[in-house]
Short mmCIF file of C-alpha atoms in Angstrom, two decimals:
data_model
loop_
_atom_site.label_atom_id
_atom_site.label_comp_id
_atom_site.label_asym_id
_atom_site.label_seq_id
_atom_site.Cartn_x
_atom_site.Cartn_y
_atom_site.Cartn_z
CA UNK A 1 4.90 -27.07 -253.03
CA UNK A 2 3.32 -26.50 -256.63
CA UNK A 3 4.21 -25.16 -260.27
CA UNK A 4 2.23 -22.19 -260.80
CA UNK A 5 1.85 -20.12 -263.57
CA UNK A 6 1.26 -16.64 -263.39
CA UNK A 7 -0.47 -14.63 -266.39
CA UNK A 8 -0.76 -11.20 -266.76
CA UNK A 9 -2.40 -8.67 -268.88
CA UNK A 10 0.36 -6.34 -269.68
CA UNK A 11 -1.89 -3.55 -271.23
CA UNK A 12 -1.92 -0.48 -269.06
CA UNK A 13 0.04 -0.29 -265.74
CA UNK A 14 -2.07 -1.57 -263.40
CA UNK A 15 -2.09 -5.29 -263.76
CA UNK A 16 1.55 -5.17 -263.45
CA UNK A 17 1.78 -3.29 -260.74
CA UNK A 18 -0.61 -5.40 -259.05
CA UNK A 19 2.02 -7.92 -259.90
CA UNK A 20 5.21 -6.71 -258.41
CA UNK A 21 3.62 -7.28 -254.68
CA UNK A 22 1.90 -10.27 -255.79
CA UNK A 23 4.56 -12.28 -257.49
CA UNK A 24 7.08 -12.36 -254.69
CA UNK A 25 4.27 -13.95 -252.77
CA UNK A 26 3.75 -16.55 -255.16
CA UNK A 27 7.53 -16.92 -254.90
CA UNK A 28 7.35 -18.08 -251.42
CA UNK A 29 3.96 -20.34 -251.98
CA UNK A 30 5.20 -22.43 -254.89
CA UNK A 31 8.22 -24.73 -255.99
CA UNK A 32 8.63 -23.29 -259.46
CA UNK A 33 6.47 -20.48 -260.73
CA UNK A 34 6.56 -19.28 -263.80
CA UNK A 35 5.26 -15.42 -265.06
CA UNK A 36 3.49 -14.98 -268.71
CA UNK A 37 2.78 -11.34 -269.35
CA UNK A 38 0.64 -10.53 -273.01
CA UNK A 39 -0.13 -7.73 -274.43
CA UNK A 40 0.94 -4.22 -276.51
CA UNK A 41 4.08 -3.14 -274.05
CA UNK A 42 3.36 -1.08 -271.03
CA UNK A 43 5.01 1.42 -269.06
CA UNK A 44 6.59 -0.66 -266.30
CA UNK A 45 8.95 -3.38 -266.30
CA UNK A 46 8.54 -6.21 -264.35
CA UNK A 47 12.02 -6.54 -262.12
CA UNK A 48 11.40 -10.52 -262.12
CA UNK A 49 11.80 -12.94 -265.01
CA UNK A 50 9.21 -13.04 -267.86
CA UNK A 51 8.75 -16.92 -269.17
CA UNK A 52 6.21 -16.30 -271.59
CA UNK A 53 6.39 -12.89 -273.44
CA UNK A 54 3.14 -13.34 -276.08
CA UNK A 55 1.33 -10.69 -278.77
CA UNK A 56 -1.88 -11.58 -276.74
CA UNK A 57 -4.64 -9.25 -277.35
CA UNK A 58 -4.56 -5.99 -275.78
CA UNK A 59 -6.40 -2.41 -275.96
CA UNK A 60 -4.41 0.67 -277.32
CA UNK A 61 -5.25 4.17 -276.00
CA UNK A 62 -6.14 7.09 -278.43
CA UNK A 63 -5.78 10.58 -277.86
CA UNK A 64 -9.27 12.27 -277.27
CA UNK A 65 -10.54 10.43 -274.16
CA UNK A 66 -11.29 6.42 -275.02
CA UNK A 67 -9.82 3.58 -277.04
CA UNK A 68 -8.28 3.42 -280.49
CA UNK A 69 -10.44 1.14 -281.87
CA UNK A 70 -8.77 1.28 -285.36
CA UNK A 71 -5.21 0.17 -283.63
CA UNK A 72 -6.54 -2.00 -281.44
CA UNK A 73 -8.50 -4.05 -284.25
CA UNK A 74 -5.04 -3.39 -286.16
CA UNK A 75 -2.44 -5.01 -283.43
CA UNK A 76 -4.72 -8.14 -283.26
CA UNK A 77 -3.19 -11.30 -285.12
CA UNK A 78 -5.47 -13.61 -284.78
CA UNK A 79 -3.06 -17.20 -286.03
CA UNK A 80 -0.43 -15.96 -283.40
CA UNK A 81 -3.22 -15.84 -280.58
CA UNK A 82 -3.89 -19.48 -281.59
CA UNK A 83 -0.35 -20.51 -281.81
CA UNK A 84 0.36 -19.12 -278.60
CA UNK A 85 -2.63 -20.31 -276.80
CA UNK A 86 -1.98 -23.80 -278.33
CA UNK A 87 2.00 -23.88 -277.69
CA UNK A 88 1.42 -22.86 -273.71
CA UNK A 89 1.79 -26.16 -271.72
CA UNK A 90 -0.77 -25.28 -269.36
CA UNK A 91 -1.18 -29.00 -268.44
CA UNK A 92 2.13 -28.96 -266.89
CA UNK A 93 1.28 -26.95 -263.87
CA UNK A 94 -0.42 -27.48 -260.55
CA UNK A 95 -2.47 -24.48 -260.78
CA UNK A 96 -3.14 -21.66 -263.34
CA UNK A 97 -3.94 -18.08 -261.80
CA UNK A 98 -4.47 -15.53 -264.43
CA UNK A 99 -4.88 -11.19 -264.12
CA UNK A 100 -7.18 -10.90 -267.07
CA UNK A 101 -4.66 -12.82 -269.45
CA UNK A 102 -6.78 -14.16 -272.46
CA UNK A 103 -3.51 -16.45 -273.80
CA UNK A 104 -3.56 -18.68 -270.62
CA UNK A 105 -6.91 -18.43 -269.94
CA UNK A 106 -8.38 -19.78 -273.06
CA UNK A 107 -5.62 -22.52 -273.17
CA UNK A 108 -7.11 -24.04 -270.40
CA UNK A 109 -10.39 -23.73 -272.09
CA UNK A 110 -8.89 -25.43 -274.66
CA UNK A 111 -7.15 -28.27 -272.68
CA UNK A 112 -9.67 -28.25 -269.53
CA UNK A 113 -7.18 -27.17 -267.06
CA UNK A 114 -8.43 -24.88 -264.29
CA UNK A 115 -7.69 -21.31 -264.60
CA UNK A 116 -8.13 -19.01 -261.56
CA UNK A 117 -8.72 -15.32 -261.71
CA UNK A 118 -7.43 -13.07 -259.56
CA UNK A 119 -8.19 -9.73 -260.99
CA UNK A 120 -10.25 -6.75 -260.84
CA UNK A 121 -12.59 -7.44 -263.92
CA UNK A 122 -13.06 -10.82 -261.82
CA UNK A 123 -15.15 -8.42 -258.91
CA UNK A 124 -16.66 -5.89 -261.58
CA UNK A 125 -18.18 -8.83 -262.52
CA UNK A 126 -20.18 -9.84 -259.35
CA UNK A 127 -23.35 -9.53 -258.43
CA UNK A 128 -23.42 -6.43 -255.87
CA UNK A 129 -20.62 -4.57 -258.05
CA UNK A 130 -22.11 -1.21 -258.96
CA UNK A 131 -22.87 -0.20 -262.61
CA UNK A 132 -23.65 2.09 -264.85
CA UNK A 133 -27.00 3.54 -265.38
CA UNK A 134 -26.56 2.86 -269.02
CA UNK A 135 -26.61 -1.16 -269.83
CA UNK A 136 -23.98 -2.29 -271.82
CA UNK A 137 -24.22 -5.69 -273.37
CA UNK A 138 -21.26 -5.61 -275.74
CA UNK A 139 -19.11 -4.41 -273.00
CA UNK A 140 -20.13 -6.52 -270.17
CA UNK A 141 -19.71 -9.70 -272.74
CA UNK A 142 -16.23 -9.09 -273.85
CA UNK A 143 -15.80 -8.51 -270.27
CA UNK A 144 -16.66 -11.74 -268.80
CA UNK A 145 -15.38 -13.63 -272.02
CA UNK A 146 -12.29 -12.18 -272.89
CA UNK A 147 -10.40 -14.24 -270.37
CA UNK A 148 -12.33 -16.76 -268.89
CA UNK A 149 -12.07 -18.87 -265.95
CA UNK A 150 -13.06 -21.36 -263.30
CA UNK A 151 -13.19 -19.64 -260.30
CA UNK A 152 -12.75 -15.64 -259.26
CA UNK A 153 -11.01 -13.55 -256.41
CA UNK A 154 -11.52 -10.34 -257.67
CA UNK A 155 -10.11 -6.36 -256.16
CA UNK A 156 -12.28 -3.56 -256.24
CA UNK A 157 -13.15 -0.35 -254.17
CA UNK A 158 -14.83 -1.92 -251.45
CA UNK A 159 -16.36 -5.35 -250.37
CA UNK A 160 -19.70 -5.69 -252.73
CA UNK A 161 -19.73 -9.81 -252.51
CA UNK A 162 -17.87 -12.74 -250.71
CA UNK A 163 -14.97 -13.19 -252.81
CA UNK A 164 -14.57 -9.49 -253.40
CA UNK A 165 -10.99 -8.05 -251.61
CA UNK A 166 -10.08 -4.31 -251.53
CA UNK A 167 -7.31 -2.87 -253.36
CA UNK A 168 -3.63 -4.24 -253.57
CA UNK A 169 -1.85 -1.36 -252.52
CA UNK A 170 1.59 -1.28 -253.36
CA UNK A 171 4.36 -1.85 -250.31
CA UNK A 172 6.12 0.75 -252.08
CA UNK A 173 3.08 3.18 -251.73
CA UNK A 174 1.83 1.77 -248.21
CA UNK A 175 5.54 2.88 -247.13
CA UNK A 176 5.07 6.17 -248.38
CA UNK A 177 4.52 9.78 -246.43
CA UNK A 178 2.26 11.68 -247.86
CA UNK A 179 2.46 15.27 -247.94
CA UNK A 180 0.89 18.02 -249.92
CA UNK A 181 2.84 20.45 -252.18
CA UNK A 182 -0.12 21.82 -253.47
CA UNK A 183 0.08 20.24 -257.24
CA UNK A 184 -2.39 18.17 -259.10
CA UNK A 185 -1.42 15.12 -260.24
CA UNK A 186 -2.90 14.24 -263.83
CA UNK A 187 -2.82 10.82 -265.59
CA UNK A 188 -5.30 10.28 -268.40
CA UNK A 189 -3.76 8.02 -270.93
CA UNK A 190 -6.30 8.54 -273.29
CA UNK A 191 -5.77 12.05 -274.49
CA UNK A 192 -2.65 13.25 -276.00
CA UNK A 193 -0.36 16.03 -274.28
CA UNK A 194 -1.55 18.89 -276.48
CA UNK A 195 -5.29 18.47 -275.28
CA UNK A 196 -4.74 17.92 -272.02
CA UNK A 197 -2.17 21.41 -271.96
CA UNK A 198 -5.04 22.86 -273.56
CA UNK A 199 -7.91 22.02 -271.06
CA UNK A 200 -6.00 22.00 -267.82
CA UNK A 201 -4.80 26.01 -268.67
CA UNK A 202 -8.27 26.71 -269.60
CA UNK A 203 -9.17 25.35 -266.33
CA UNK A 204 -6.64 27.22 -264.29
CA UNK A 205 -3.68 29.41 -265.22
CA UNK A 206 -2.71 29.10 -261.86
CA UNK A 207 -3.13 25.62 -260.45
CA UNK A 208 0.43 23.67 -260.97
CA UNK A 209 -0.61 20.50 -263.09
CA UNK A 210 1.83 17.59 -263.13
CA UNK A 211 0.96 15.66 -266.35
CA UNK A 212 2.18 12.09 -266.96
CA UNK A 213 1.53 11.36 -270.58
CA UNK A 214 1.78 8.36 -272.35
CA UNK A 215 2.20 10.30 -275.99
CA UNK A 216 4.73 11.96 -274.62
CA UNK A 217 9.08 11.23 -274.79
CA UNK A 218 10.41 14.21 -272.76
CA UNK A 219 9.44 16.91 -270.30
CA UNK A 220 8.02 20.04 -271.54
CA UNK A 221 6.60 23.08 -269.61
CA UNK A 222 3.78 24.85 -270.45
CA UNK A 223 3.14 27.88 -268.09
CA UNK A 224 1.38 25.79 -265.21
CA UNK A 225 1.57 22.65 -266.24
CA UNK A 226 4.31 20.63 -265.98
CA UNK A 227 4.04 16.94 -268.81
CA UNK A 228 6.08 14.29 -267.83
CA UNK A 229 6.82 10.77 -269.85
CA UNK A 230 5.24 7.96 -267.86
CA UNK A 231 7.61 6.63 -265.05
CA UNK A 232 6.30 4.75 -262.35
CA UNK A 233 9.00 6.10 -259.52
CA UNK A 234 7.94 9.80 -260.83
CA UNK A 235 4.65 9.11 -260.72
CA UNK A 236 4.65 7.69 -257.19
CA UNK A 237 6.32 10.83 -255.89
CA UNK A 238 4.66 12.69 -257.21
CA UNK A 239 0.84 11.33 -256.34
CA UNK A 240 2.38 11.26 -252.58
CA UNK A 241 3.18 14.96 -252.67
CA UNK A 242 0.03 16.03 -254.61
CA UNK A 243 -2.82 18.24 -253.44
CA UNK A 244 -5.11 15.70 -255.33
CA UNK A 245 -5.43 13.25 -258.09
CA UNK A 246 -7.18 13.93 -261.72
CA UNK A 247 -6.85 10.67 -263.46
CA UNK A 248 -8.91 7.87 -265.39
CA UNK A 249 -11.17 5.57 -264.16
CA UNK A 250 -9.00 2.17 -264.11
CA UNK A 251 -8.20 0.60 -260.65
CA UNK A 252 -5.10 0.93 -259.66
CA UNK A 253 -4.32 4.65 -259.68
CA UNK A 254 -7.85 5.67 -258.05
CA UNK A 255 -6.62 3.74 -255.16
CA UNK A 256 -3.83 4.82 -254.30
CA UNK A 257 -4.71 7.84 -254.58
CA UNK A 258 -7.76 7.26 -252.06
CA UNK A 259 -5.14 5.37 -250.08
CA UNK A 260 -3.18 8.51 -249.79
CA UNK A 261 -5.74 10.39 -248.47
CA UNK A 262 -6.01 12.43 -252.12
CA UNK A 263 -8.78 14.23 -253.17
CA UNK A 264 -10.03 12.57 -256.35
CA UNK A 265 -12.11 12.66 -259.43
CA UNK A 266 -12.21 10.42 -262.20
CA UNK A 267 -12.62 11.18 -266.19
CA UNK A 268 -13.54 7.76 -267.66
CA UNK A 269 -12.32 6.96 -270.57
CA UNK A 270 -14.94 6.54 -273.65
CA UNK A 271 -16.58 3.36 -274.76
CA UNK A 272 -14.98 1.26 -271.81
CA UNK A 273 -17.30 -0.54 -269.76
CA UNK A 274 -14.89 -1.54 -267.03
CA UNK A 275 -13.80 2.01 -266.66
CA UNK A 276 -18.08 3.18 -266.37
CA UNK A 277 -18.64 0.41 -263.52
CA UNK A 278 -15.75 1.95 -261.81
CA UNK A 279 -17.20 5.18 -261.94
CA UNK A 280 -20.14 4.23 -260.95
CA UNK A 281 -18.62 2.56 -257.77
CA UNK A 282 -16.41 5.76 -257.25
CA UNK A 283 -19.67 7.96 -257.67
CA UNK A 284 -20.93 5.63 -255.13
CA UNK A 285 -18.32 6.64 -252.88
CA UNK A 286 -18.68 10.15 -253.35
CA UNK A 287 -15.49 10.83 -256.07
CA UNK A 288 -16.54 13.40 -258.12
CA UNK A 289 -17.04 12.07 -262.06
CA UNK A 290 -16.47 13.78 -264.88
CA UNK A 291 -17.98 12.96 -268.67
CA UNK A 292 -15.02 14.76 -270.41
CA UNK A 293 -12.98 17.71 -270.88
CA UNK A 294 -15.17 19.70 -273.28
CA UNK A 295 -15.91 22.91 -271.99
CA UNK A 296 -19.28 21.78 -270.84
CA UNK A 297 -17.40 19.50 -268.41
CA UNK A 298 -15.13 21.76 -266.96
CA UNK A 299 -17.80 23.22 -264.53
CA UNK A 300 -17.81 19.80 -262.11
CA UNK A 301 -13.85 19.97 -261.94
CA UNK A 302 -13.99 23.81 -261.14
CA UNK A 303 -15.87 22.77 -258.42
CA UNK A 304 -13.79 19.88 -257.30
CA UNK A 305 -10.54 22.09 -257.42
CA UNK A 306 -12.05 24.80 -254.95
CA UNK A 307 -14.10 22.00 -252.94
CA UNK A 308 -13.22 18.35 -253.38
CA UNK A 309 -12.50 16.69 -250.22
CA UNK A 310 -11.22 13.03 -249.58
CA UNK A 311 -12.41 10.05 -249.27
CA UNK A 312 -12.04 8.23 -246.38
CA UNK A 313 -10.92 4.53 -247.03
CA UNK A 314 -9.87 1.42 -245.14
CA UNK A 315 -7.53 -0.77 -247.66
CA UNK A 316 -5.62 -3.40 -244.88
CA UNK A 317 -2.75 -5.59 -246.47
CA UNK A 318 -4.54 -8.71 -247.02
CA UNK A 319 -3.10 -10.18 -250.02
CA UNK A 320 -0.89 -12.57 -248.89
CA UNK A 321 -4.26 -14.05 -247.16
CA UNK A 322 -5.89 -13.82 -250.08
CA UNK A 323 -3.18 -15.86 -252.12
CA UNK A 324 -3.18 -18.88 -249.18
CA UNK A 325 -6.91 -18.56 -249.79
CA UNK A 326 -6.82 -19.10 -252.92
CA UNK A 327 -4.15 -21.99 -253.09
CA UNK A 328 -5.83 -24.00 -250.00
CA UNK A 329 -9.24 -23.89 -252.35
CA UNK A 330 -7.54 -24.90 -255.66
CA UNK A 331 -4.85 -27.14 -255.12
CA UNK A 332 -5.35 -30.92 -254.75
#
C-alpha cells in the first residue's frame, strides 16, 4: 500500500469539507498518509491529524460582495511560501494528490514529483466547463497556475468532460431528511452582517432569513432575520430544514443545497473568476443568478422568493471509485 500525501486549500469551507469524506478513504487506500492543509484559517476543523499546517497563500473575504484584495496581498509572505515549499519532502511519497494546495503543488514543480489534482478548479478548467460571457485572462491564469499539476480529476455540477465527477456530497448531508420550515438559508461570506441585515429586510420584512456570517462572533436578531457565527453542524441543519438556499457561488454549498432538493440562487462574489464559471454553469442549469444586492438587483430575488423552484439533480456516491481510479492510474 502507498505513502500519500494529502494537500488541501484551507481557505473557505469547502475544500475541507470535501476532505472529511475523502480522507477516511485515503485512510483505507494507503499505508501511511499524511494531510497538509495551507491557508488563512477556515471555519471547520478537520477531526483527523494535520501534518503540515503552512501560511500558504490564500484569499481573504471583504465585506461588500468580493475579495479583499488589500488583505489578501497583505497575508502573503512570500520567503515563508519558499521555505515551506522547499522544506516539504515531497520526494518521500508514493503519490501526491493535492485540492488546490499551491505549497505541495509547486514543490513538486520544484523537485519533479507528480502532483495529482483532485479538485473543483481541476474541472472548471476543462474544455466543456461553462463560462462566463465576459473573458477573463487574469483570472483564468491564476487559476490554472496557482497550483499546478500533472494530471486532473476534477468535481463540478454536472459531467462537461471525461474526467469530470459530480459533487462530493457529504455522508453527513446524504444521511440527512430534508424538510421545509419555511426559512431561507443565507451564506455570503463576502458581505459583512450589517449589509446583508440591511438588504435581506429591504427585501422582505416577513420572510425568516437565517444568516451565517463569517464577520460575525455571536447571534443577533434583527426583526426577520436571524445572523448566526459560521458553524458547520448549524449550518447543515439548518440548509436541511430551509425553504431554499441564498448563498455564493463556490461549490460546495450550491450542491448541497441542489442535493437537498432546495430552491437556489447564487450571488457571486466580485472579481472571482471561479465563482463567474460557476454561475455560468448554475445559469446553465436554470439557478437563478444574481449580480448583487444593490437595489437594482433585488428585483430577480423578489422573483425567486415568490417563484423559484428546484432543480432537479442526480449526484450518486462515487468517490470512493473515483479515488481507486485515480490510484490504479498513478501509482507504479
Amino acid at each position: 500500500m502507498p505513502r500519500i500525501l494529502y494537500a488541501i486549500q484551507g481557505t473557505g469551507n469547502g475544500h475541507l469539507s470535501r476532505a472529511r469524506d475523502i480522507i477516511p478513504l485515503l485512510q483505507e487506500r494507503a499505508s501511511h498518509l499524511d494531510v497538509l492543509v495551507s491557508g488563512p484559517p477556515a471555519d471547520l476543523a478537520l477531526p483527523f491529524p494535520v501534518q503540515y499546517q503552512f501560511h500558504g497563500m490564500g484569499f481573504v473575504f471583504g465585506k461588500s460582495g468580493g475579495i479583499s484584495f488589500t488583505k489578501t496581498f497583505g497575508q502573503v509572505n512570500a520567503p515563508a511560501f519558499v521555505r515551506e515549499m522547499r522544506q516539504l519532502p515531497v520526494e518521500q511519497y508514493d503519490l501526491v494528490i493535492n485540492d488546490f494546495e499551491p505549497v505541495s503543488a509547486w514543490a513538486c514543480r520544484l523537485r519533479h514529483v507528480p502532483c495529482i489534482a483532485l479538485s473543483h478548479q481541476s474541472a472548471v478548467l476543462t474544455k466543456n466547463a461553462p463560462r462566463p460571457k465576459r473573458p477573463d485572462v487574469v483570472g483564468r491564469m491564476v487559476l490554472r497556475h496557482y497550483a499546478p499539476a500533472t494530471a486532473h480529476y476534477g468535481f463540478h455540477f454536472e459531467r462537461y468532460d471525461e474526467g469530470t465527477y459530480t459533487p462530493v456530497i457529504r455522508g453527513q448531508v446524504r444521511a440527512l431528511t430534508p424538510t421545509n420550515e419555511e426559512h431561507y438559508t443565507v451564506y455570503l461570506p463576502a458581505y459583512d452582517e450589517a449589509t446583508l441585515v440591511a438588504r435581506l429586510r429591504y427585501l422582505s420584512r416577513t420572510t425568516r432569513w437565517e444568516v451565517f456570517s463569517k464577520h460575525s462572533q455571536k447571534e443577533a436578531e434583527h426583526g426577520n432575520v436571524r445572523v448566526r457565527p459560521v458553524s458547520g453542524a448549524a449550518f447543515t441543519d439548518s440548509l436541511a430544514r430551509s425553504a431554499g438556499v441564498l448563498c455564493g457561488a463556490g461549490f460546495e454549498t450550491p450542491a448541497e443545497a441542489l442535493f437537498l432538493g432546495k430552491k437556489l440562487a447564487v450571488v457571486p462574489m466580485k472579481n472571482q473568476y471561479e465563482q463567474a464559471c460557476n454561475a455560468a454553469a448554475l445559469a446553465k442549469m436554470g439557478v437563478p443568478v444574481v449580480k448583487g444586492l444593490k437595489d437594482k438587483h433585488l428585483d430577480g430575488l423578489d422573483q425567486w422568493l415568490q417563484f423559484g423552484k428546484p432543480i432537479p439533480v442526480n449526484y450518486p456516491d462515487e468517490t470512493a471509485a473515483v479515488l481507486d481510479k485515480l490510484l490504479r492510474e498513478h501509482l507504479k
